PDB file of C-alpha atoms in Angstrom:
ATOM      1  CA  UNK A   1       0.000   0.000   0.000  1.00  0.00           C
ATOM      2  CA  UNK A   2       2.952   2.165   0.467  1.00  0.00           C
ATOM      3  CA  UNK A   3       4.480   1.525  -2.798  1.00  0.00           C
ATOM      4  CA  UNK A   4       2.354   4.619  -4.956  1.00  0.00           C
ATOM      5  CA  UNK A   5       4.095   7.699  -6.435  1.00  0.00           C
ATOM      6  CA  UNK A   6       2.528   9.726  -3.706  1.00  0.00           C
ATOM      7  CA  UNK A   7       4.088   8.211  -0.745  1.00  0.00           C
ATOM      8  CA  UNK A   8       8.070   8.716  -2.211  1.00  0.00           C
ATOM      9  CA  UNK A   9       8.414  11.654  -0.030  1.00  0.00           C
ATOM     10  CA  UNK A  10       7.259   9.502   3.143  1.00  0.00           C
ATOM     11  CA  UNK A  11       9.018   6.853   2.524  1.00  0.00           C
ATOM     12  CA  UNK A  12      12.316   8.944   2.094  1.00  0.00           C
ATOM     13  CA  UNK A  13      11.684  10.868   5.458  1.00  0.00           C
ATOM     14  CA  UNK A  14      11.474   6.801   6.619  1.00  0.00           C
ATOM     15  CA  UNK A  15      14.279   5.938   5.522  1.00  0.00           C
ATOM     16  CA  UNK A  16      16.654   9.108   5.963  1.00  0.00           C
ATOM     17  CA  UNK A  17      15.283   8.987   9.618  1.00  0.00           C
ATOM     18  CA  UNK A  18      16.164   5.289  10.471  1.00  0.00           C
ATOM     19  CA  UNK A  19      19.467   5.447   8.178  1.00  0.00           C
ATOM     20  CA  UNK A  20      20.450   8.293  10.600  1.00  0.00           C
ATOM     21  CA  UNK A  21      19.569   6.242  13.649  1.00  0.00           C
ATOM     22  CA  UNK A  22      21.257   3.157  12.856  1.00  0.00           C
ATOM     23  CA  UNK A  23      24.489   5.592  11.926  1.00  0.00           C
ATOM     24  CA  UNK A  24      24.090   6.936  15.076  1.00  0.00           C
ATOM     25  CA  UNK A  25      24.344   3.670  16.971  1.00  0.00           C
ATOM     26  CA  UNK A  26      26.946   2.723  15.229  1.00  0.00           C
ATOM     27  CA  UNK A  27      29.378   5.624  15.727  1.00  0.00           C
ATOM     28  CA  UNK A  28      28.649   5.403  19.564  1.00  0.00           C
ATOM     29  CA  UNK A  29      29.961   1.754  19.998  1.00  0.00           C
ATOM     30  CA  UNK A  30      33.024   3.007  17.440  1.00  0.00           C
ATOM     31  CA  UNK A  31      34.155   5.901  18.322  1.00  0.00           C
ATOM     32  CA  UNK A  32      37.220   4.506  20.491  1.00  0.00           C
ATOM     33  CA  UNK A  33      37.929   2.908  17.938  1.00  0.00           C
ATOM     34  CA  UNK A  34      37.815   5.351  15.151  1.00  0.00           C
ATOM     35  CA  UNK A  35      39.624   7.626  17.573  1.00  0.00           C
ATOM     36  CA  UNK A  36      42.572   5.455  17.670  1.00  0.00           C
ATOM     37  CA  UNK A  37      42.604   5.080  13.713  1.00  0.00           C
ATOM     38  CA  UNK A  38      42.418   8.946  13.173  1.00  0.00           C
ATOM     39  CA  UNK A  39      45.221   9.388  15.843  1.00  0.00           C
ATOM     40  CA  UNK A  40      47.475   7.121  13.967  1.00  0.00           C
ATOM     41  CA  UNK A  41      47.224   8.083  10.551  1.00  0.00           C
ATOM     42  CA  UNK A  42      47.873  12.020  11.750  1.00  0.00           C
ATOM     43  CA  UNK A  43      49.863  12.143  14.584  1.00  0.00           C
ATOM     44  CA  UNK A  44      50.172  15.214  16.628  1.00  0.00           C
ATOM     45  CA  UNK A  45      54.024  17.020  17.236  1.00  0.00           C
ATOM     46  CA  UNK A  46      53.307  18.646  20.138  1.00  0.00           C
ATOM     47  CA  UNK A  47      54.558  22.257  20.680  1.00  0.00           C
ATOM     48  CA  UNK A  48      56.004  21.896  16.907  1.00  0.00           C
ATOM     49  CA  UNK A  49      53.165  21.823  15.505  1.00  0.00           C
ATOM     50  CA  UNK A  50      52.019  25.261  16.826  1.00  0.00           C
ATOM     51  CA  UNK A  51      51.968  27.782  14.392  1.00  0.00           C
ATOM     52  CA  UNK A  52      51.596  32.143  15.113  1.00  0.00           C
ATOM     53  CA  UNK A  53      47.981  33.540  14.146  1.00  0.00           C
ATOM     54  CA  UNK A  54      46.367  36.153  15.913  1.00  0.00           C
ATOM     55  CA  UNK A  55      43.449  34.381  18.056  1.00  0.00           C
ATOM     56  CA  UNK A  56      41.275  37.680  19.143  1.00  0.00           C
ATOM     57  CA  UNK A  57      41.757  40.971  16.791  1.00  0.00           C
ATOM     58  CA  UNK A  58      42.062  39.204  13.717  1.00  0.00           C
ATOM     59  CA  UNK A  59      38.503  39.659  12.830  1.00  0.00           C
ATOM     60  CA  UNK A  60      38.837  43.811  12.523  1.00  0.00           C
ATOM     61  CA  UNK A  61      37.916  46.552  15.172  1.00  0.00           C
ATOM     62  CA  UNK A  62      34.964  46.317  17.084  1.00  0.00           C
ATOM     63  CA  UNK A  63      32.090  48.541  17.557  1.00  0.00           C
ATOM     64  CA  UNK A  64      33.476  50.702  19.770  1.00  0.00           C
ATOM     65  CA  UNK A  65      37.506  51.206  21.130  1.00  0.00           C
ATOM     66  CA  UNK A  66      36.960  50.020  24.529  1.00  0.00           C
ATOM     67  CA  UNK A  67      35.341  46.525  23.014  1.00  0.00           C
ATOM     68  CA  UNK A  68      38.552  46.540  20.742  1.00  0.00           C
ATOM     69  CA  UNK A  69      41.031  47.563  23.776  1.00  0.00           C
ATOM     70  CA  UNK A  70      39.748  44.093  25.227  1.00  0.00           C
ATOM     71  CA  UNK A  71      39.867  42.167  22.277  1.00  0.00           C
ATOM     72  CA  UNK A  72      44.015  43.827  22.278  1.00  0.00           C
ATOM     73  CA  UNK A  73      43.936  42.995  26.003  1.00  0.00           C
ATOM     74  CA  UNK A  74      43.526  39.321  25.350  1.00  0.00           C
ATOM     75  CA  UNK A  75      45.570  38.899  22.249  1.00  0.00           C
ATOM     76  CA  UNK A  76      48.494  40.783  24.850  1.00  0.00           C
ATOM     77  CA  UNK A  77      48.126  38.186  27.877  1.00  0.00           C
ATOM     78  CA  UNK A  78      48.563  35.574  25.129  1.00  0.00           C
ATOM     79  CA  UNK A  79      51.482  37.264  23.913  1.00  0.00           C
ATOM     80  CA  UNK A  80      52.973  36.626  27.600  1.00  0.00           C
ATOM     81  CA  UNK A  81      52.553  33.462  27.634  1.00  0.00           C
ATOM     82  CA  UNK A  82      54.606  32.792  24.440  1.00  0.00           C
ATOM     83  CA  UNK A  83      57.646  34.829  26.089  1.00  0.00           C
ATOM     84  CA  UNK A  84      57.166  32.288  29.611  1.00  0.00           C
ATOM     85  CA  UNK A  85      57.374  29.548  27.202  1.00  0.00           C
ATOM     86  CA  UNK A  86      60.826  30.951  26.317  1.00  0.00           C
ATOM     87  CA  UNK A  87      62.407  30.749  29.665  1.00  0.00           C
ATOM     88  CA  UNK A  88      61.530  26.904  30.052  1.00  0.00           C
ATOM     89  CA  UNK A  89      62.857  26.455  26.358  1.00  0.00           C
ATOM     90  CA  UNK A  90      66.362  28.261  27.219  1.00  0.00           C
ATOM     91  CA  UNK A  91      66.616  27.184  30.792  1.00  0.00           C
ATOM     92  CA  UNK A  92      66.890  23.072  29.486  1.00  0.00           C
ATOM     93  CA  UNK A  93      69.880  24.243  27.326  1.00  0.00           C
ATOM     94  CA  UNK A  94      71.103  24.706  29.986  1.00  0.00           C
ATOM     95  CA  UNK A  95      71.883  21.351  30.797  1.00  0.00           C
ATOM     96  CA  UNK A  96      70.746  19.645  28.000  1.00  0.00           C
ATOM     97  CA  UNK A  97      73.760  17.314  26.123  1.00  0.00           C
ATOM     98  CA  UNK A  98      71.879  15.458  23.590  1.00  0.00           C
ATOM     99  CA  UNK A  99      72.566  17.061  20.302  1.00  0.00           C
ATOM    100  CA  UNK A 100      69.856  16.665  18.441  1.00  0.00           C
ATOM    101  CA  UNK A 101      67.347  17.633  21.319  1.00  0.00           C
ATOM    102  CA  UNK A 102      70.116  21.106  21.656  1.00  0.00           C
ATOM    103  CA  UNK A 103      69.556  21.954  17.799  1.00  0.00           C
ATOM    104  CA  UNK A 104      65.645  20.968  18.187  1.00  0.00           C
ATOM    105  CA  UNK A 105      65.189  23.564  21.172  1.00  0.00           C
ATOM    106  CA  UNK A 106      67.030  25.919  19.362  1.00  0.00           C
ATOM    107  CA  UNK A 107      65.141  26.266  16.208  1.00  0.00           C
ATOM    108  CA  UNK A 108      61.904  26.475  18.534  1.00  0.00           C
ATOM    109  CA  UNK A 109      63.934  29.518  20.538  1.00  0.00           C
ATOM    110  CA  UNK A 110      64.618  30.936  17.505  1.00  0.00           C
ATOM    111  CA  UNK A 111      60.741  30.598  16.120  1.00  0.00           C
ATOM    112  CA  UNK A 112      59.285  31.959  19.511  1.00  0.00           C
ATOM    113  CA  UNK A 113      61.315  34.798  18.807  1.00  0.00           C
ATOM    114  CA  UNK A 114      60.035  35.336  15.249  1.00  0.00           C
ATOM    115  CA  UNK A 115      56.478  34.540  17.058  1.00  0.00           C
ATOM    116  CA  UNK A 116      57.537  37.740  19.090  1.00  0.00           C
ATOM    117  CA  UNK A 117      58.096  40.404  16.567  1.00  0.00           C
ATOM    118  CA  UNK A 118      54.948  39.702  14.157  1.00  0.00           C
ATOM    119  CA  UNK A 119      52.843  39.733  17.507  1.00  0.00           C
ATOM    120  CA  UNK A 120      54.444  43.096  18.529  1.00  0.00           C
ATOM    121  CA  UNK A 121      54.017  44.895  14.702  1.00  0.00           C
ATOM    122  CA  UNK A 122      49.913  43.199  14.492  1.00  0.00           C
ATOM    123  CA  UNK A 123      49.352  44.558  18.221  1.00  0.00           C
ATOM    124  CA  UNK A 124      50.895  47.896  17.593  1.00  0.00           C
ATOM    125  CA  UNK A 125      49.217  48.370  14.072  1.00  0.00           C
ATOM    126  CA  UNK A 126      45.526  47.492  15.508  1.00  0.00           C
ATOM    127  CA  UNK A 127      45.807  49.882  18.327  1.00  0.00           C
ATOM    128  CA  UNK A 128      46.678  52.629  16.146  1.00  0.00           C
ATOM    129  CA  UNK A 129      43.675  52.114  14.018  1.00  0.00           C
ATOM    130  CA  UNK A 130      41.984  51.840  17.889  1.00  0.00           C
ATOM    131  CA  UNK A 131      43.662  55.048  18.040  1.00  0.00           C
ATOM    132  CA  UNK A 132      41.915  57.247  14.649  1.00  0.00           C
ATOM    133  CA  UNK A 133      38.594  57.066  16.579  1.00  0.00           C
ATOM    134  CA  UNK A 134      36.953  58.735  19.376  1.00  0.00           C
ATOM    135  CA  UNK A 135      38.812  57.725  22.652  1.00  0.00           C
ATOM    136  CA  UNK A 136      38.130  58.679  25.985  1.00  0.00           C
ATOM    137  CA  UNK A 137      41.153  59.708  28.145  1.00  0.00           C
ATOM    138  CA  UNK A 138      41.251  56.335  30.116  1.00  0.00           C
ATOM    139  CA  UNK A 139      41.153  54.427  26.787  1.00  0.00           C
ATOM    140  CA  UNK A 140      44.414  56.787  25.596  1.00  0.00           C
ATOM    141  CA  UNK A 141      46.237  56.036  28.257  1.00  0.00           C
ATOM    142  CA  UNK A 142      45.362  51.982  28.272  1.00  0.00           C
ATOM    143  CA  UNK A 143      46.421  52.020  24.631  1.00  0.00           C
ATOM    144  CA  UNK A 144      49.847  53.731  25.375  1.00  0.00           C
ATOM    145  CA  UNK A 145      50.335  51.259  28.786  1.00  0.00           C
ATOM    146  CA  UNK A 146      49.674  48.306  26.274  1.00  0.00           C
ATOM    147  CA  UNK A 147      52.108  49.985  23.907  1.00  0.00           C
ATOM    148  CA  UNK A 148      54.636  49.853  26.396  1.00  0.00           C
ATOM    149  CA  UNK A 149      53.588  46.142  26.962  1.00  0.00           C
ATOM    150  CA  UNK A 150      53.999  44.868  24.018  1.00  0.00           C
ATOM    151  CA  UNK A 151      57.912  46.546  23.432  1.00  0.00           C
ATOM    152  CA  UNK A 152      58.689  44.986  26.813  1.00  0.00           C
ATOM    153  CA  UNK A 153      57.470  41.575  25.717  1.00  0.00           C
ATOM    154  CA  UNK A 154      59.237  41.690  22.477  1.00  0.00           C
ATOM    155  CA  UNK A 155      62.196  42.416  24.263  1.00  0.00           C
ATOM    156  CA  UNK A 156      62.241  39.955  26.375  1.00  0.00           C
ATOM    157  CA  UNK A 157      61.481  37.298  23.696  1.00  0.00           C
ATOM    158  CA  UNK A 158      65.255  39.210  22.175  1.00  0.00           C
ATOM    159  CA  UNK A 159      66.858  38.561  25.308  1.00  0.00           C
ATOM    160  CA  UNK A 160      65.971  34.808  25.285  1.00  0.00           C
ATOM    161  CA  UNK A 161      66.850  34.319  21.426  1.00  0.00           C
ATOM    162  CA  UNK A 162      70.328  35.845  22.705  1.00  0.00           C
ATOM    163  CA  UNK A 163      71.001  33.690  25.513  1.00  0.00           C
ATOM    164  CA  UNK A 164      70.106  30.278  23.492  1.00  0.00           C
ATOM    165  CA  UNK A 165      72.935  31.585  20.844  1.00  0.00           C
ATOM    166  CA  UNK A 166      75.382  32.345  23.475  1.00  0.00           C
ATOM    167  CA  UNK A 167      74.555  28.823  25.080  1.00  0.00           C
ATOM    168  CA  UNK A 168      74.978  27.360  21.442  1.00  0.00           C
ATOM    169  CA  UNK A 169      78.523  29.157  20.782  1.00  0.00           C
ATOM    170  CA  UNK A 170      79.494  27.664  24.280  1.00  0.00           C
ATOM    171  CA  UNK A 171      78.428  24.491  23.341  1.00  0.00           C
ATOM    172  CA  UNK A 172      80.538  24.546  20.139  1.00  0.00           C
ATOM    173  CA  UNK A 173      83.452  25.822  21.678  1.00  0.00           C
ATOM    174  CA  UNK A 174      82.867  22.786  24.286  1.00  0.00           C
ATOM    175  CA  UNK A 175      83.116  25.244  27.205  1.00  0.00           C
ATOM    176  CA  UNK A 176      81.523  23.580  30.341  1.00  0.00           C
ATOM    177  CA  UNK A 177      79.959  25.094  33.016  1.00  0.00           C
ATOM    178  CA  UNK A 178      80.757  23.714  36.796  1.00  0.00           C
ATOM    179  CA  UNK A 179      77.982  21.904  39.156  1.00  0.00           C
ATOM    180  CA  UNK A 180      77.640  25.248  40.746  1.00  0.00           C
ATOM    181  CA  UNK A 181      77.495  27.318  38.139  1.00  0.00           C
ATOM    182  CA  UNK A 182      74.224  25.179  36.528  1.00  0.00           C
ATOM    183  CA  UNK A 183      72.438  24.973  39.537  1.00  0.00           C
ATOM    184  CA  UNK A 184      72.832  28.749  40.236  1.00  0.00           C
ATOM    185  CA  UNK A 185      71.838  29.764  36.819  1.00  0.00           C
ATOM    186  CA  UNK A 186      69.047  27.574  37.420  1.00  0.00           C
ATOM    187  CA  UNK A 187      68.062  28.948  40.433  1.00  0.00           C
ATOM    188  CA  UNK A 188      67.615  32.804  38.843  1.00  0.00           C
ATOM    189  CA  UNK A 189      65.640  30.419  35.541  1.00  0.00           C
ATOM    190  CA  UNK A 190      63.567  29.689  38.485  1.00  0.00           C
ATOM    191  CA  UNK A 191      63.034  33.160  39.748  1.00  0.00           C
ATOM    192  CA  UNK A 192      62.556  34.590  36.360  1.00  0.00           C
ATOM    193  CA  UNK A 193      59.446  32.237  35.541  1.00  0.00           C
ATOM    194  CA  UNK A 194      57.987  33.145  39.155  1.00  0.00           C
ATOM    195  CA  UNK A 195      58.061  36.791  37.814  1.00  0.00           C
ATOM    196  CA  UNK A 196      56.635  35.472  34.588  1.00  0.00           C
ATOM    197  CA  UNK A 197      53.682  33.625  36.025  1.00  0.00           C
ATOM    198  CA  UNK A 198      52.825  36.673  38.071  1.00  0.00           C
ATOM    199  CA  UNK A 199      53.097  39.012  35.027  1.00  0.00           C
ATOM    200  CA  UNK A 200      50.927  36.466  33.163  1.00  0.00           C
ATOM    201  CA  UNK A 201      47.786  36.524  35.782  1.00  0.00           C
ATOM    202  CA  UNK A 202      47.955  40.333  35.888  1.00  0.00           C
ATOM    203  CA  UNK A 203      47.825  40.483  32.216  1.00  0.00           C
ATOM    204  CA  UNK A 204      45.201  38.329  32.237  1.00  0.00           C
ATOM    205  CA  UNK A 205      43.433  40.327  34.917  1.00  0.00           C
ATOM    206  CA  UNK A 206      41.030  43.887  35.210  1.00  0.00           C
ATOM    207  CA  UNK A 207      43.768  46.184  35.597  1.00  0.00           C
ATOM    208  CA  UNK A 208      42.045  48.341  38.208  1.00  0.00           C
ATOM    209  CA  UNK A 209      42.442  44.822  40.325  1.00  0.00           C
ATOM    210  CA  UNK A 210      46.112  44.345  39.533  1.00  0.00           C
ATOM    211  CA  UNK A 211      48.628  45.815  42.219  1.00  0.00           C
ATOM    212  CA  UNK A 212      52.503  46.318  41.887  1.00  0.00           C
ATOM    213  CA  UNK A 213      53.335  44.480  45.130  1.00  0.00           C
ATOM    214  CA  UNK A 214      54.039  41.165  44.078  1.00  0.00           C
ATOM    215  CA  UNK A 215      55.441  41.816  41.082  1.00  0.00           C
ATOM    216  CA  UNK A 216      57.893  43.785  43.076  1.00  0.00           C
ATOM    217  CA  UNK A 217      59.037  40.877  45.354  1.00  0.00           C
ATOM    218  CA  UNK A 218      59.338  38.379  42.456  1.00  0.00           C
ATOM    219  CA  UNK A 219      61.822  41.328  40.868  1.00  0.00           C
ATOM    220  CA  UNK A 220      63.600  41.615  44.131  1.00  0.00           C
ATOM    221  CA  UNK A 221      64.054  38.397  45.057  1.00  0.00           C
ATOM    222  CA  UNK A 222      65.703  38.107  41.315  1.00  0.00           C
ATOM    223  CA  UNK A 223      67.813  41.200  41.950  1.00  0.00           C
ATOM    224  CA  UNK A 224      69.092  39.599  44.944  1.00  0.00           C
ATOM    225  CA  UNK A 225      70.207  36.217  43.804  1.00  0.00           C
ATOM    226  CA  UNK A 226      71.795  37.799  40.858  1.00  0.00           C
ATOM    227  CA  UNK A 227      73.766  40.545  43.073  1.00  0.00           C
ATOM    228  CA  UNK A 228      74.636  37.339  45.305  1.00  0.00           C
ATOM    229  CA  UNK A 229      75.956  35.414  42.438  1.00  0.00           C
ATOM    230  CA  UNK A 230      77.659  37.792  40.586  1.00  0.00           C
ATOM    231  CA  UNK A 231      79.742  38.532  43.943  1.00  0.00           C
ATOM    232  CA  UNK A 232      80.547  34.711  44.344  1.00  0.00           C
ATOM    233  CA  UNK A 233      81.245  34.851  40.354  1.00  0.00           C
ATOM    234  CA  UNK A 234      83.635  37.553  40.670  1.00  0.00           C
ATOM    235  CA  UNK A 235      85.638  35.834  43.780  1.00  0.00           C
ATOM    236  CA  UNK A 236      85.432  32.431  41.794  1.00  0.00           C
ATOM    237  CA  UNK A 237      87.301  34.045  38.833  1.00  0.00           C
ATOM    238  CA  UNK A 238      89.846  35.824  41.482  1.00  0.00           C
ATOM    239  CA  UNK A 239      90.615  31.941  42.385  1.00  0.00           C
ATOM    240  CA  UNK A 240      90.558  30.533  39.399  1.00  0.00           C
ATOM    241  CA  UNK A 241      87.907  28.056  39.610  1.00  0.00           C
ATOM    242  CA  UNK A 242      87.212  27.970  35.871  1.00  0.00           C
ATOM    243  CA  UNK A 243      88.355  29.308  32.744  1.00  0.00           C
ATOM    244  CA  UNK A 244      87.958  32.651  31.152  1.00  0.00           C
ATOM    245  CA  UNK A 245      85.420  31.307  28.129  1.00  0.00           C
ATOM    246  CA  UNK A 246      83.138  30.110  30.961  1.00  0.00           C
ATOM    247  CA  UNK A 247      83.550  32.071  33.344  1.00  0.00           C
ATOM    248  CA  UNK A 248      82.098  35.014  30.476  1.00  0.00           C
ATOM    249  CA  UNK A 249      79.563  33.384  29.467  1.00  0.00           C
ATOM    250  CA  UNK A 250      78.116  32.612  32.957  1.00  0.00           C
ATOM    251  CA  UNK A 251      78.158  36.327  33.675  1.00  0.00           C
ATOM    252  CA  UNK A 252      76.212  36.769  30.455  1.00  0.00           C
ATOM    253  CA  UNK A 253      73.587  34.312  31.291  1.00  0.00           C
ATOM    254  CA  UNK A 254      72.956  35.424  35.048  1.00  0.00           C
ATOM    255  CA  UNK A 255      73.081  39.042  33.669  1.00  0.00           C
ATOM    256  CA  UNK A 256      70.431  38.478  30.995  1.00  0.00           C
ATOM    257  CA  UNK A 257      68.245  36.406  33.165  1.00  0.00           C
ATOM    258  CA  UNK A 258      68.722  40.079  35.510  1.00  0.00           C
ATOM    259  CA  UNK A 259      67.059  41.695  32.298  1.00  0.00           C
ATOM    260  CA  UNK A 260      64.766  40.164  31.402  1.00  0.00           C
ATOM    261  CA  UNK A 261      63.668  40.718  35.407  1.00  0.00           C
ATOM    262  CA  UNK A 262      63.387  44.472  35.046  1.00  0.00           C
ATOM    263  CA  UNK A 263      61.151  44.101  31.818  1.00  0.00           C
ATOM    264  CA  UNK A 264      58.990  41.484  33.486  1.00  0.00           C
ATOM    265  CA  UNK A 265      58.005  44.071  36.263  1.00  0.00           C
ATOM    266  CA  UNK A 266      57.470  47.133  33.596  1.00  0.00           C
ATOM    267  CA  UNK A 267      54.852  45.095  32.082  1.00  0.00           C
ATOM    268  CA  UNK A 268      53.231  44.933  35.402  1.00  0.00           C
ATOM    269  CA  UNK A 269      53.497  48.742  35.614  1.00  0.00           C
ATOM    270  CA  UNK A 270      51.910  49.187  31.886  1.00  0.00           C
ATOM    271  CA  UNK A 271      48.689  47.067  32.985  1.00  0.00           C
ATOM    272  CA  UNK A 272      48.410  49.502  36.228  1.00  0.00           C
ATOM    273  CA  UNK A 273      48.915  52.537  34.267  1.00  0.00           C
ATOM    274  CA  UNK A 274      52.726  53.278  35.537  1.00  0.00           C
ATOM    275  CA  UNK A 275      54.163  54.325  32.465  1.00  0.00           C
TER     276      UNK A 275
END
């Protein structure tokens, strides 16, 4: 009885409907399984396979500048995190032997830093089309604090790219760094990502909510080991505990790592308005 011309279109609803179903039901007992296939046949590389693109202002300005400021805000606090990356990255040079792993970390330093620049140039170029409208004065001076941002992160994604090619001429001219010396330079790695994680959350947060204080331990604390070390450093050398090569570029690395301190803690004072 169903078989006339006039009941095609129900039977097609019938059978789209239960086709669908069945499908359904299927792909639910299967999808582990399917997983595993699709995981196989396109592997993932990690942190290799990221790639720069701007996640927030790529779509144009917004209706209005403050709606664009925060779309700039949150392409910014992503910008930090790339630069934190970067002090993990150099800090397992540090002590890192295996050659190919050395060369592999370095072409990632060296693409971070690229990351860097083309995030600093988009950022800067959106905010001064922000800029050619009607601002208020608190807008002005968040676009000129995130300014300021932006040239301290980029900076300090120039002082990492520096420090993995002094570690790589080291490592070519098979200078060695002592026990002490490693764990030291560790120790200020250590205090620099502390400062980094603290930049991060107020870069992330409201800015009327962010305060200077902790930011101004984690830059202390840094200041401190460094003047500590540098003192042992310079009595070390005195004695002759290790060679000249070394002996330089330790007082590179622990003076860099000082650095990139002092821009961690102005980006801190751009997101409060201290600039």
């Amino acid at each position: 009885p169903y078989s006339g011309a006039e009941n095609v279109p129900l039977n097609l609803r019938v059978f789209h409907t239960t086709f669908n179903i069945v499908n359904t039901f299927t792909l639910v007992w299967f999808a582990g399984f399917i997983e595993k296939i699709v995981v196989r046949m396109v592997p993932s590389k990690g942190d290799a396979d990221e790639e720069y693109s701007l996640e927030f202002i790529s779509t144009g300005m917004m209706a209005t500048p403050e709606m664009s400021l925060m779309e700039a805000q949150k392409e910014i606090a992503r910008f930090g995190s790339v630069v934190r990356k970067m002090n993990g990255f150099v800090k397992g040079l540090v002590s890192e032997q295996d050659n190919k792993k050395v060369s592999q970390t370095l072409a990632r330093i060296k693409k971070y830093e690229d990351i860097t620049d083309r995030i600093e140039v988009d950022v800067a170029n959106y905010l001064a089309k922000v800029s050619q409208g009607e601002m208020s004065e608190s807008s002005s001076l968040k676009v000129r604090g995130m300014l300021s941002i932006i040239g301290d992160l980029e900076r300090i994604g120039d002082i990492y790219y520096q420090m993995s090619k002094t570690i790589e001429r080291k490592n070519d001219g098979k200078v060695w760094f002592t026990p002490e010396q490693r764990n030291k330079i560790n120790e200020m790695f250590d205090l620099a990502e502390e400062g980094l994680i603290t930049m991060c959350l107020n870069l992330e947060g409201i800015a009327s909510e962010v305060t200077m204080e902790k930011a101004q331990e984690h830059e202390t604390a840094l200041n401190i080991c460094r003047k500590k070390i540098r003192k042992e450093h310079l009595a070390s050398v005195e004695k002759g505990d290790y060679n000249f090569n070394s002996a330089t570029v330790y007082a590179d690395l622990f003076n860099s790592i000082e650095k990139v301190g002092d821009h961690t803690i102005n980006v801190t004072e751009g997101v409060v308005g201290e600039v």
